[in-house]
Coordinates of C-alpha atoms in Angstrom, one line a residue:
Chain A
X21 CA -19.8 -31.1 -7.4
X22 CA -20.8 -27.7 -8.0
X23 CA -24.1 -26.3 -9.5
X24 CA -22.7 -24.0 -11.6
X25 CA -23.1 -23.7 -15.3
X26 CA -20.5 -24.2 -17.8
X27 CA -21.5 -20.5 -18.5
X28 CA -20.8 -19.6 -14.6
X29 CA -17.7 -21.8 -14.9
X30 CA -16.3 -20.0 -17.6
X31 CA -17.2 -16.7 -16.4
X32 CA -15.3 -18.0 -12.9
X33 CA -12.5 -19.4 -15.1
X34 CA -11.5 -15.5 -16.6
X35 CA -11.7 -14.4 -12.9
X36 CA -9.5 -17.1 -11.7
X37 CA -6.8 -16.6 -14.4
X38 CA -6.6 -13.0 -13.4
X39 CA -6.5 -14.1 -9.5
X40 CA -3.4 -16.6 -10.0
X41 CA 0.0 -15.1 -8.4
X42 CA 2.5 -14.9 -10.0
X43 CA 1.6 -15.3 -13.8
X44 CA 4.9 -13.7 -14.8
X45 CA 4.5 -10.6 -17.1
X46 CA 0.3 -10.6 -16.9
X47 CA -1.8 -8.3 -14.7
X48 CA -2.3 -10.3 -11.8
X49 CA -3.7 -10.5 -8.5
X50 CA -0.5 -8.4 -7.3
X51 CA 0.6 -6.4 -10.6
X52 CA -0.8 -4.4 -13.0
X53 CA 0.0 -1.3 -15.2
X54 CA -1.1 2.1 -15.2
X55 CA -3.7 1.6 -18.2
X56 CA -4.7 -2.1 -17.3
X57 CA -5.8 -3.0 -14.2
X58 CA -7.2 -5.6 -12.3
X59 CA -10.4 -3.9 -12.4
X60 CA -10.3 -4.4 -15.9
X61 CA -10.5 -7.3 -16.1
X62 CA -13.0 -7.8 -13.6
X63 CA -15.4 -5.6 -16.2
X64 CA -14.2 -7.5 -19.0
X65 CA -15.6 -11.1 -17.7
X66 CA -19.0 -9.8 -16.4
X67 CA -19.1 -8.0 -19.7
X68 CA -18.8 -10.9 -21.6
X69 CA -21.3 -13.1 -20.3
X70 CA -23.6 -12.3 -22.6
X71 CA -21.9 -14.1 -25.5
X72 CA -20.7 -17.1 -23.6
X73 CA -24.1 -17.5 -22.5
X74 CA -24.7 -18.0 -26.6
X75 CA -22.4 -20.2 -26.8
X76 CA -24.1 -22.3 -24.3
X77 CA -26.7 -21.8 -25.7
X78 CA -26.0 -23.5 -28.8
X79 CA -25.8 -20.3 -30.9
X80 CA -23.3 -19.8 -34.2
X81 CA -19.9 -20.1 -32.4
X82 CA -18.4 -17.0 -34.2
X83 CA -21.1 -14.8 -33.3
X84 CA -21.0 -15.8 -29.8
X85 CA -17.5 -15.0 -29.9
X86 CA -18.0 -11.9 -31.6
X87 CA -20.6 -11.0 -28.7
X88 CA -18.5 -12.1 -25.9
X89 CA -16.0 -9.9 -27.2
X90 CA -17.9 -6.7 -27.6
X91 CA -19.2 -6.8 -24.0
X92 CA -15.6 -7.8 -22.6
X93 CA -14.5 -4.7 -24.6
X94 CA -17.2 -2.5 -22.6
X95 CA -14.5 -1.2 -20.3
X96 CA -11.8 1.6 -20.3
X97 CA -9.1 -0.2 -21.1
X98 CA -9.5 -1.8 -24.4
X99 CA -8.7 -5.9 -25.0
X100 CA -8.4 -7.8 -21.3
X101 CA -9.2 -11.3 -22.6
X102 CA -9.9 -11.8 -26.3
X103 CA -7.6 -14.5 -27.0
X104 CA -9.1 -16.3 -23.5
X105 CA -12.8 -15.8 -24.7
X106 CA -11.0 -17.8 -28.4
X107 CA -10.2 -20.7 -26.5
X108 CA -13.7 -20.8 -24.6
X109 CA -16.4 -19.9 -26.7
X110 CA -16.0 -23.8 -28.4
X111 CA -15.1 -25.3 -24.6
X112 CA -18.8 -23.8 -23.2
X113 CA -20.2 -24.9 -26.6
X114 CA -18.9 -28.2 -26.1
X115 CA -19.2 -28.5 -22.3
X116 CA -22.9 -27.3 -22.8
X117 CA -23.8 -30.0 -25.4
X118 CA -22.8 -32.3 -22.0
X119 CA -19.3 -33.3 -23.9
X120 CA -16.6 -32.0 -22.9
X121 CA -14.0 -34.1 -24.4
X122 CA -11.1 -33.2 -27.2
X123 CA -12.8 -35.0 -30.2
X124 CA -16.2 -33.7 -29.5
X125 CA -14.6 -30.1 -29.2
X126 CA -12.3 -30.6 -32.0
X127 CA -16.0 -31.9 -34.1
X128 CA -17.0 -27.9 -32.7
X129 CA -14.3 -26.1 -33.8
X130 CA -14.4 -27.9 -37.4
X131 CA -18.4 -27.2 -37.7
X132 CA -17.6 -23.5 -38.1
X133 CA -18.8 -21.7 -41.4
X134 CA -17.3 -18.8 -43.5
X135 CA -20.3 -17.1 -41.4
X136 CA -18.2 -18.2 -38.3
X137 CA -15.1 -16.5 -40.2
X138 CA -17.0 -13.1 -40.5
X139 CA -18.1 -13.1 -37.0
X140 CA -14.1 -13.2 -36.1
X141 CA -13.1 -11.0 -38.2
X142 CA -15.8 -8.4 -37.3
X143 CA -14.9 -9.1 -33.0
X144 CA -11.5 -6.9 -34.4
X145 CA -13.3 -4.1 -34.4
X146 CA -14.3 -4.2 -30.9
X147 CA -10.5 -3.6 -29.5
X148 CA -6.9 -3.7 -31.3
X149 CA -5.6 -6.8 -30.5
X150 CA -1.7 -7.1 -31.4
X151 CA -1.2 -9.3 -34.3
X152 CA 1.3 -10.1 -36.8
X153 CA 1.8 -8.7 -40.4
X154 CA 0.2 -11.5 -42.7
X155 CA 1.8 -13.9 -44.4
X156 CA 2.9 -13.1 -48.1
X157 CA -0.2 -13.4 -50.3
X158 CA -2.6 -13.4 -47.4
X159 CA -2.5 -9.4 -46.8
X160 CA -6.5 -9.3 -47.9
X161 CA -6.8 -11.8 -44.7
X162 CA -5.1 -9.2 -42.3
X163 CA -7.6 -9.8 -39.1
X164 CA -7.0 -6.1 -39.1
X165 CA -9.2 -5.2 -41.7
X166 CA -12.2 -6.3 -39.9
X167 CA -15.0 -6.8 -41.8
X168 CA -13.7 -5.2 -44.5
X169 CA -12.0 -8.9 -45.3
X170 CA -15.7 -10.7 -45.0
X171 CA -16.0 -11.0 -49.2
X172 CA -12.9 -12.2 -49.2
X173 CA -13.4 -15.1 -47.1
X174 CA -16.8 -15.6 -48.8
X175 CA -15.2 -15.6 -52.1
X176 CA -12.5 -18.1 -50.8
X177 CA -15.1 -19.8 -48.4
X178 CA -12.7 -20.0 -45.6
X179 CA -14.3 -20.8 -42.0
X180 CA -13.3 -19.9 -39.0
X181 CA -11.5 -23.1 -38.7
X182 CA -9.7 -22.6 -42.0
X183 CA -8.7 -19.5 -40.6
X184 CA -7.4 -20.9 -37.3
X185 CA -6.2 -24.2 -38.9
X186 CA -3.9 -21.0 -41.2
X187 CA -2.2 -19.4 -38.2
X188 CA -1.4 -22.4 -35.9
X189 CA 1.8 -22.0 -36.6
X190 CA 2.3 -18.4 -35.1
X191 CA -1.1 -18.1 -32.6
X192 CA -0.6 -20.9 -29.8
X193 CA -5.2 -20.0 -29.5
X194 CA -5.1 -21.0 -33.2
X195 CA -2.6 -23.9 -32.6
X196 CA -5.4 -25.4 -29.9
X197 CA -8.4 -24.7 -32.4
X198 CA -6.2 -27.0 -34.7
X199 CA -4.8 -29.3 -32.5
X200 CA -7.8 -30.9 -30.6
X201 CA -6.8 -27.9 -27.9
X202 CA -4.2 -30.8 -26.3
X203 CA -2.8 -28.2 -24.3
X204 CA -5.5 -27.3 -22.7
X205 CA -6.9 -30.3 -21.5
X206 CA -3.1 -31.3 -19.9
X207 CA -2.9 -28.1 -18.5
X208 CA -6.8 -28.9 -17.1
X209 CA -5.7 -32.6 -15.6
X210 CA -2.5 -31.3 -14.2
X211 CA -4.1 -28.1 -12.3
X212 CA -6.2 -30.9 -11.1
X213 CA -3.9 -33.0 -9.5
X214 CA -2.3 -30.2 -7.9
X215 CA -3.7 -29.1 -4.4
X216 CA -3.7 -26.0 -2.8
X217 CA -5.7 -22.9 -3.5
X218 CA -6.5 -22.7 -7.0
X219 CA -5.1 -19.0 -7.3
X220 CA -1.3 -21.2 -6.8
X221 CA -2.5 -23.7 -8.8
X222 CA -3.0 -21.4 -11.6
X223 CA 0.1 -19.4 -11.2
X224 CA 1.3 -22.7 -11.5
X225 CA -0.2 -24.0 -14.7
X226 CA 1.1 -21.1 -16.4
X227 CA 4.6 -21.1 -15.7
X228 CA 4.5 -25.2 -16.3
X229 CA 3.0 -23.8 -19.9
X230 CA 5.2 -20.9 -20.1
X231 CA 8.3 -23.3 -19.7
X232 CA 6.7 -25.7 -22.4
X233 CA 6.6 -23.7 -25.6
X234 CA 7.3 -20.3 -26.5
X235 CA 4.8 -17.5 -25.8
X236 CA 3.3 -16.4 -29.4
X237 CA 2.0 -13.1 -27.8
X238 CA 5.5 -12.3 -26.7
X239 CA 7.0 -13.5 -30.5
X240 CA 4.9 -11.0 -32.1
X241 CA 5.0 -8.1 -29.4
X242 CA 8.6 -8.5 -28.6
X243 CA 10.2 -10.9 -30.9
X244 CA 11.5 -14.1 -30.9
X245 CA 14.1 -13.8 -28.6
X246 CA 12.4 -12.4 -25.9
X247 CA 10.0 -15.0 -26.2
X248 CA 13.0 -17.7 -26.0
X249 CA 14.4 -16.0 -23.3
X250 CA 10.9 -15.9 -21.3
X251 CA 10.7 -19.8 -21.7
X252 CA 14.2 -20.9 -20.5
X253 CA 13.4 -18.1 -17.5
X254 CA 10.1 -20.2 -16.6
X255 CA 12.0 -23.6 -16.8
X256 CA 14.6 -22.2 -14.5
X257 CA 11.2 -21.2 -12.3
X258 CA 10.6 -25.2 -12.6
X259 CA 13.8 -26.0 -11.8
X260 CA 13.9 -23.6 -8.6
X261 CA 16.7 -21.8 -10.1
X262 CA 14.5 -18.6 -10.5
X263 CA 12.3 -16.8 -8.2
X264 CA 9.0 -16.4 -9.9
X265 CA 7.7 -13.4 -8.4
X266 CA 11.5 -11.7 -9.6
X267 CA 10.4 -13.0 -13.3
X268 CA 7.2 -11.2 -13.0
X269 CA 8.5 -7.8 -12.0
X270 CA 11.3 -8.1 -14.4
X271 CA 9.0 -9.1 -17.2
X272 CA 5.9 -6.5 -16.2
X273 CA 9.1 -3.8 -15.9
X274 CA 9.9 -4.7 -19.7
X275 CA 6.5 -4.9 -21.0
X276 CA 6.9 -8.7 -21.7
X277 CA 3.7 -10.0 -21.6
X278 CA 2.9 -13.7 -22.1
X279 CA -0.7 -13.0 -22.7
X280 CA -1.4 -16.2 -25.2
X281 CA -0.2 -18.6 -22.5
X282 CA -2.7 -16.6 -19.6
X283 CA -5.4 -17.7 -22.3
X284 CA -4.5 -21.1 -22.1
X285 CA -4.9 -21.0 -18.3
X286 CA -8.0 -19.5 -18.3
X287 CA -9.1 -22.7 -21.0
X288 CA -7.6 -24.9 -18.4
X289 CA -8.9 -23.6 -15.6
X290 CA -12.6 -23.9 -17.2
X291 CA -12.1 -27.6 -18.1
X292 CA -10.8 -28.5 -14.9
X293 CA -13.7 -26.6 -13.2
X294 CA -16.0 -29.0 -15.4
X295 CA -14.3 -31.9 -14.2
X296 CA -14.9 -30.5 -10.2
X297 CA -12.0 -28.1 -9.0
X298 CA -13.3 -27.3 -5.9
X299 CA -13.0 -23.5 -5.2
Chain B
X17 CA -22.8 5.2 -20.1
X18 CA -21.7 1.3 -20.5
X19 CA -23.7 -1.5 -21.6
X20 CA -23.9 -3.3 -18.7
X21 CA -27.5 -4.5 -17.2
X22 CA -27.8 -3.7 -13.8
X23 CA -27.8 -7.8 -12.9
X24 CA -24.4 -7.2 -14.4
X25 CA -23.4 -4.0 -12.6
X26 CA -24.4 -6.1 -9.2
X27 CA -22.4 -8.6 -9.9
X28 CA -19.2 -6.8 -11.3
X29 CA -20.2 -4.7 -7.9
X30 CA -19.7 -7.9 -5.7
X31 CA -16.3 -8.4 -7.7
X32 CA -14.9 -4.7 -7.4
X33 CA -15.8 -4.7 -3.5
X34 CA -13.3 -7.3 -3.1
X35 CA -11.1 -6.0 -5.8
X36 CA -10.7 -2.7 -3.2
X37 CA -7.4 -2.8 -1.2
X38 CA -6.4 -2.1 1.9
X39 CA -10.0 -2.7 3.2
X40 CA -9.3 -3.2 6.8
X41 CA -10.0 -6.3 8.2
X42 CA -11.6 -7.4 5.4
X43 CA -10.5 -9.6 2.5
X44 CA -9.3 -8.2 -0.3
X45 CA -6.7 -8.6 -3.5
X46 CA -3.8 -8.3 -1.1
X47 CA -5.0 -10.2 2.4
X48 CA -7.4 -13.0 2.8
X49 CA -7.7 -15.8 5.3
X50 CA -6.2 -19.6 4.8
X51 CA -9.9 -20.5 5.3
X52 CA -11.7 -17.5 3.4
X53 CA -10.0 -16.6 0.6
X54 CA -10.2 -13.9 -2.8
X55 CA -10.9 -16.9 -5.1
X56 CA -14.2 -17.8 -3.1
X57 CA -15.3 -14.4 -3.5
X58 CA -14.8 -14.5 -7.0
X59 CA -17.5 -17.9 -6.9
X60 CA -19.3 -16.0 -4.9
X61 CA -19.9 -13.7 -7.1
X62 CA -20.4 -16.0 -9.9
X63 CA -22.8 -18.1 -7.9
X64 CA -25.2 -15.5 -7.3
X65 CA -25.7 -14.4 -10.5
X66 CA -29.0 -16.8 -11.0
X67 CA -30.3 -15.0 -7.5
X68 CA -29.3 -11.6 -9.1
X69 CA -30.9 -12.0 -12.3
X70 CA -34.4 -13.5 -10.3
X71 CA -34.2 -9.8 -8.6
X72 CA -33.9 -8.0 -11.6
X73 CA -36.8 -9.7 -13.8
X74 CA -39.3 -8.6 -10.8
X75 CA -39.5 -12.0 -9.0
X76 CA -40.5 -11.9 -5.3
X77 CA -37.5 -10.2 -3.4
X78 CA -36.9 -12.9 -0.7
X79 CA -36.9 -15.6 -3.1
X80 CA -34.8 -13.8 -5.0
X81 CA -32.1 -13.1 -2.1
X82 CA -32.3 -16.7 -0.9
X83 CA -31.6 -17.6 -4.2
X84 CA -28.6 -15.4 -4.7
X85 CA -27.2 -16.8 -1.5
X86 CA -27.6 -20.6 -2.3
X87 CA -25.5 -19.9 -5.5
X88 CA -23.1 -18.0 -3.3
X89 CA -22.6 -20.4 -0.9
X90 CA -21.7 -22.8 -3.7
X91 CA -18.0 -22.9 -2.7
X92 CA -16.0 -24.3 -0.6
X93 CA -15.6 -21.5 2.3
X94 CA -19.4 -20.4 3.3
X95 CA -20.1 -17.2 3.7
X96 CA -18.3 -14.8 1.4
X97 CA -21.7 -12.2 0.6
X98 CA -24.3 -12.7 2.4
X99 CA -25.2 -8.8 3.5
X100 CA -23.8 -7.5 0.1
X101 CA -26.6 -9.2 -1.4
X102 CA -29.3 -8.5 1.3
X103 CA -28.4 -5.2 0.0
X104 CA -28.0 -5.8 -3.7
X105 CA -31.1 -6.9 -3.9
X106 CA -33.8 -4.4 -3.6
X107 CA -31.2 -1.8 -5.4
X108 CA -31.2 -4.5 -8.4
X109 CA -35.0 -4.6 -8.0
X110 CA -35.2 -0.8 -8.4
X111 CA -32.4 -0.5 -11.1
X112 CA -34.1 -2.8 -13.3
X113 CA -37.6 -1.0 -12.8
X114 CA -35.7 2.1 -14.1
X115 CA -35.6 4.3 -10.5
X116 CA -32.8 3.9 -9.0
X117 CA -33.7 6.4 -6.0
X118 CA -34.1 6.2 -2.5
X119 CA -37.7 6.9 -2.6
X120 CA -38.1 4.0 -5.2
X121 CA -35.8 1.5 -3.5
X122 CA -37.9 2.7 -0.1
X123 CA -41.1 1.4 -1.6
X124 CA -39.6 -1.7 -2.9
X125 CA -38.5 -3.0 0.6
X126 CA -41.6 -1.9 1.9
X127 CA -44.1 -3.5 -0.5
X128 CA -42.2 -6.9 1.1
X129 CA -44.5 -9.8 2.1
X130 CA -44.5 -12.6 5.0
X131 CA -43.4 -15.0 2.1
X132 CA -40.2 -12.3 1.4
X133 CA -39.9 -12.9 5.1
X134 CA -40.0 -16.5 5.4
X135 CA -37.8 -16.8 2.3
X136 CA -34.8 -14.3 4.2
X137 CA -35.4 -16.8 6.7
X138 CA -34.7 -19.9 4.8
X139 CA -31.6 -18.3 3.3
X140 CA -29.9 -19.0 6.8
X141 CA -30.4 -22.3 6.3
X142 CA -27.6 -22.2 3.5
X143 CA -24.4 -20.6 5.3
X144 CA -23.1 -19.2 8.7
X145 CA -23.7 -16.5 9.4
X146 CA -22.6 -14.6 12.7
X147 CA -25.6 -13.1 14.1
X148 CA -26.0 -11.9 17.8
X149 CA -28.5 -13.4 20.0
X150 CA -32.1 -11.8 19.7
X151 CA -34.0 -9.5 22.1
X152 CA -35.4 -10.8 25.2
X153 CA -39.4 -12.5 23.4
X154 CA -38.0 -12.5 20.3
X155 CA -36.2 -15.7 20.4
X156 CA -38.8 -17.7 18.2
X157 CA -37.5 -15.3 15.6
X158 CA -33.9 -15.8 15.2
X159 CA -32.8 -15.5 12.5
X160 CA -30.4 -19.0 12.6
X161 CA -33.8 -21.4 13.3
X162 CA -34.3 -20.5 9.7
X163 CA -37.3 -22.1 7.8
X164 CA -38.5 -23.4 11.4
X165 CA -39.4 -19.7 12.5
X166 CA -41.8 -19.3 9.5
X167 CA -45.3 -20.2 11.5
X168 CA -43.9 -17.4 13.9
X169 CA -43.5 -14.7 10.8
X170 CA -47.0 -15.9 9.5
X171 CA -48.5 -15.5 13.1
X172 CA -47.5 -12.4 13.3
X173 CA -47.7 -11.4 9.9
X174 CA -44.2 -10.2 10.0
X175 CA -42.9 -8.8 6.5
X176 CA -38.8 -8.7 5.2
X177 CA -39.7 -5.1 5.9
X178 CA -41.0 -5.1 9.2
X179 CA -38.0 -8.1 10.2
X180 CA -35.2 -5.9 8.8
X181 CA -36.5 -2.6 10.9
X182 CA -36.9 -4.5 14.1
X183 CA -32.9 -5.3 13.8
X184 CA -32.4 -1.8 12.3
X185 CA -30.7 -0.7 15.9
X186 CA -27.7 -3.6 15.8
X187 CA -27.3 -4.5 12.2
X188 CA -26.0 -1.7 9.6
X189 CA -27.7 -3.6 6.6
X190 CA -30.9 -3.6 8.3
X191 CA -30.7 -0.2 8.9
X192 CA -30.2 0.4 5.2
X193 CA -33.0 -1.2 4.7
X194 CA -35.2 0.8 7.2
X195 CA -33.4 3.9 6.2
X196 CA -33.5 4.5 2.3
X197 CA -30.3 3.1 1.8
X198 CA -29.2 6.7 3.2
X199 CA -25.3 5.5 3.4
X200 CA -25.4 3.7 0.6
X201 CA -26.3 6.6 -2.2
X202 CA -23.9 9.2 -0.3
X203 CA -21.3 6.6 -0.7
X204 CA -22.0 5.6 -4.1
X205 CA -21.9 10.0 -5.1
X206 CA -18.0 10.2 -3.0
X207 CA -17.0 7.3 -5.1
X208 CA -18.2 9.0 -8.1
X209 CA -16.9 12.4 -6.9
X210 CA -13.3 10.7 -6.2
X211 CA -10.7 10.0 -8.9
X212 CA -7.9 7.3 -9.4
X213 CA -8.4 3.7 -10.3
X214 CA -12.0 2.1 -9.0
X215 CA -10.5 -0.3 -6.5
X216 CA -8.9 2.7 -5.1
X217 CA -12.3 4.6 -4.3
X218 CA -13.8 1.5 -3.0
X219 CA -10.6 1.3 -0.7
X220 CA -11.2 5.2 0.5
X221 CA -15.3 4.6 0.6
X222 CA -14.7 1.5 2.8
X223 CA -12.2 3.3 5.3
X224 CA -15.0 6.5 5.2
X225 CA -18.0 4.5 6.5
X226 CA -15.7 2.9 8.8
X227 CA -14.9 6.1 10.3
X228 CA -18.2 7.4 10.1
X229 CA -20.5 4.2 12.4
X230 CA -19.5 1.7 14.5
X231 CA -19.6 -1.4 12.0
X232 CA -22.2 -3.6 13.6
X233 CA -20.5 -7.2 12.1
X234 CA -17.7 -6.5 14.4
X235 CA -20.1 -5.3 17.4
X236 CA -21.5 -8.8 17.4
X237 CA -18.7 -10.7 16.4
X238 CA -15.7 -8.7 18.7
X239 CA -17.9 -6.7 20.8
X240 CA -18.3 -3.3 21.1
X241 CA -15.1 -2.1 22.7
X242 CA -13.5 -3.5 19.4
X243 CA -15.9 -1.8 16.9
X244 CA -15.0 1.3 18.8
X245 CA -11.3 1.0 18.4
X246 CA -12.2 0.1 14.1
X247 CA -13.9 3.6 14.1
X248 CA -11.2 5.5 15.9
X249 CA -8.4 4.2 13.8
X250 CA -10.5 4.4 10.3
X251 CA -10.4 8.5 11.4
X252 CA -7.1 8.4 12.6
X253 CA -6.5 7.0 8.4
X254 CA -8.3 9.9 7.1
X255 CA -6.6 12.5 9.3
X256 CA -3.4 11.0 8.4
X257 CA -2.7 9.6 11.3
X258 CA -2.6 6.0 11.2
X259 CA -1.8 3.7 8.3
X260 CA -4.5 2.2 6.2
X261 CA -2.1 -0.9 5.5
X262 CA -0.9 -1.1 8.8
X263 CA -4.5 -0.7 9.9
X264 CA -5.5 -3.7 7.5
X265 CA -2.8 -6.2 8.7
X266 CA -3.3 -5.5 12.4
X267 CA -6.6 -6.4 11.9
X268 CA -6.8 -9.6 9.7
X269 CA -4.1 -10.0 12.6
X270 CA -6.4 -10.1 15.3
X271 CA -9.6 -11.4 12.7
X272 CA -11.4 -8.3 13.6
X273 CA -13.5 -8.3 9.9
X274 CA -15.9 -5.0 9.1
X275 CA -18.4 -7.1 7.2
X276 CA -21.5 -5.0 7.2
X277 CA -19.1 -2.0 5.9
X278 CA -17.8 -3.9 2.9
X279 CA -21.9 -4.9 2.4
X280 CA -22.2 -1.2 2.3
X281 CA -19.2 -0.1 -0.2
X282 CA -20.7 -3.5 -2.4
X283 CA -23.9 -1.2 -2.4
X284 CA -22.2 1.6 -3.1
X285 CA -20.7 0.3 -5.7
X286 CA -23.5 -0.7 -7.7
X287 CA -25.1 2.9 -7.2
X288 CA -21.9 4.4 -9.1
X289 CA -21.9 1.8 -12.0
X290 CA -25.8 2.5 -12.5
X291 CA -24.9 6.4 -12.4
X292 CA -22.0 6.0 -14.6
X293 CA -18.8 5.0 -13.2
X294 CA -16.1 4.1 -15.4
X295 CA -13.8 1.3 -14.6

């Protein structure tokens, strides 16, 4: 078993997401665009050490999310991984208080205050992350207004988990915060009991969670059909009726990119490096 | 100027060195070995953070180093950075005292101890590492009897200093050392004077110093006919005359691996971060 931290292991997990070949439509190992590069994300996981070391370190969870966030976003190319430090910051929390488990995580997540809720909302300032228009009635909750929408969750005493717990149904990160992060941890067992280096296994685990549900990155950034179309196109990877690496040029080609699914790697790759991956 | 400490710039150094492609011979996002692969230099990296961090609060530079390499070698393929850190180290040492200059970095090495010394030794003890034979009378000092050549050092009251200039003549690092890091800071002010994405630069800094010495990893590892061919070939690349891919296959081909070059553009590296770079 490995020395490492969960802070070192969550640092190694955002560099081994971005390693995995072929994560169809994500910057990987072997693709990238002009404006978003590998490099990029290289900066963004030292850069965001600092706040996943607060989260080890027992410190509010949305302020060590907020933190994480702002040193991730201290490179040229605006948000690599804020929907991967999401699903983290409460994994490290969790991993660091030496239980790693879905209830104990899920008892994390639900701890969060209306502080917690600030703390998120003020990490949008750091980079524009692609969101959807609010529900009706919930416009003064736009994640976009930043922390402009802080008195408004005080007023209404939302915490971060409220707010999570409100967008399950259209943020799979959300859906996880909510939902004991179930995905994760199968995605953690399965990479696993895989073998082979773990840059296939997690090229793997993300077109197994690719095929499973629909990309909510890719429902808000291209619509719902696109995202439909990405999911049967990773079951027919399963199925060996598609070539992944074809997917992933066709997808980078068409700006397709299933970035909420590459968070839930990098949350499965963390919890599986807990449980001794061997790299 | 980026927020990044320099314990942070050395390590996002470590991961950009790697990140550099074609490197010939060397691993890199595009080539690796079945044995020695990108994902173990990403632990690498993460695993000498601890080591990295000891180096920039002022702790004693051998401890430091071994340190640094005990977390690197925590993974599953052995040596990934040994001689990047050797030369990480004293430049972390300076950057964090605020001089980042040859001068300063000169009187950090020198201001070494026996205990730096016996610690550089004990690293050994941790991973392979190919080394050539000694000298004919030095033999009680090689470098791979590791913590059992430490009465010797105190004998002789040899410092890290005085054991890194008496290789200075077959080992490129060691020269670095003896030599104010002369290659290192000219590399680090081409990679800041190029332009194009930073793995890029590291690519054309890597293929420059190539071209410019003999690389001394493949001297002892090849011989010298073979480091001779490297050198001739990297200038036939920057004349335009031979491939820098083709270059890179033939010689993962033949395992023909500039190590103490890549230790060099890892250096560099760091230099350009501290002065600015942008990634």
């Amino acid at each position: 078993m490995s020395d490492r931290t969960p802070v070192q292991n969550a640092e190694l997990a955002l560099l081994l997401e971005v390693t995995g070949t072929p994560k169809p439509g994500n910057v990987d190992r072997d693709r990238e665009f002009s404006d978003l590069r590998f490099e990029h994300f290289m900066a963004g996981a030292v850069g965001a050490r600092p706040g996943l070391e607060r989260a080890g370190a027992g410190d509010r969870l949305g302020r060590a999310f907020e933190r994480a966030v702002a040193g991730m976003a201290d490179q040229s190319a605006g948000n690599t991984q804020f929907g991967a430090l999401l699903v983290l910051a409460p994994l490290v929390a969790a991993a660091s208080d030496g239980e790693l488990t879905p209830d104990f995580v899920d008892s994390v997540v639900r701890g969060t205050t209306v502080d917690d809720a600030a703390d998120f909302y003020r990490a949008f300032e750091h980079v524009d992350v692609a969101v959807d228009d609010p529900p009706d009635g919930l416009e003064p909750l736009d994640v976009r207004r930043g922390s402009d929408a802080v008195p408004v969750l005080e007023a209404r005493g939302l915490t971060l988990f409220d707010v999570m717990e409100q967008s399950a149904d259209v943020d799979g990160v959300a859906a996880e915060w909510a939902g004991q992060f179930e995905r994760v941890f199968a995605a953690a067992e399965r990479i696993l009991a895989d073998d082979g280096p773990v840059s296939e296994r997690a090229s793997r685990a993300f077109v197994e969670l690719l095929a499973e549900e629909r990309d909510t990155f890719v429902v808000t950034r291209n619509g719902p059909e696109a995202a439909e179309e990405v999911q049967r196109r990773a079951k027919a990877v399963l199925d060996g009726d598609e070539d992944a690496a074809e997917l992933a040029d066709d997808l980078v080609e068409r700006d397709i990119n299933p970035g909420t699914t590459a968070d839930l790697v990098a949350g499965a790759l963390f919890v599986a490096l807990e449980r001794g991956l061997v790299v």
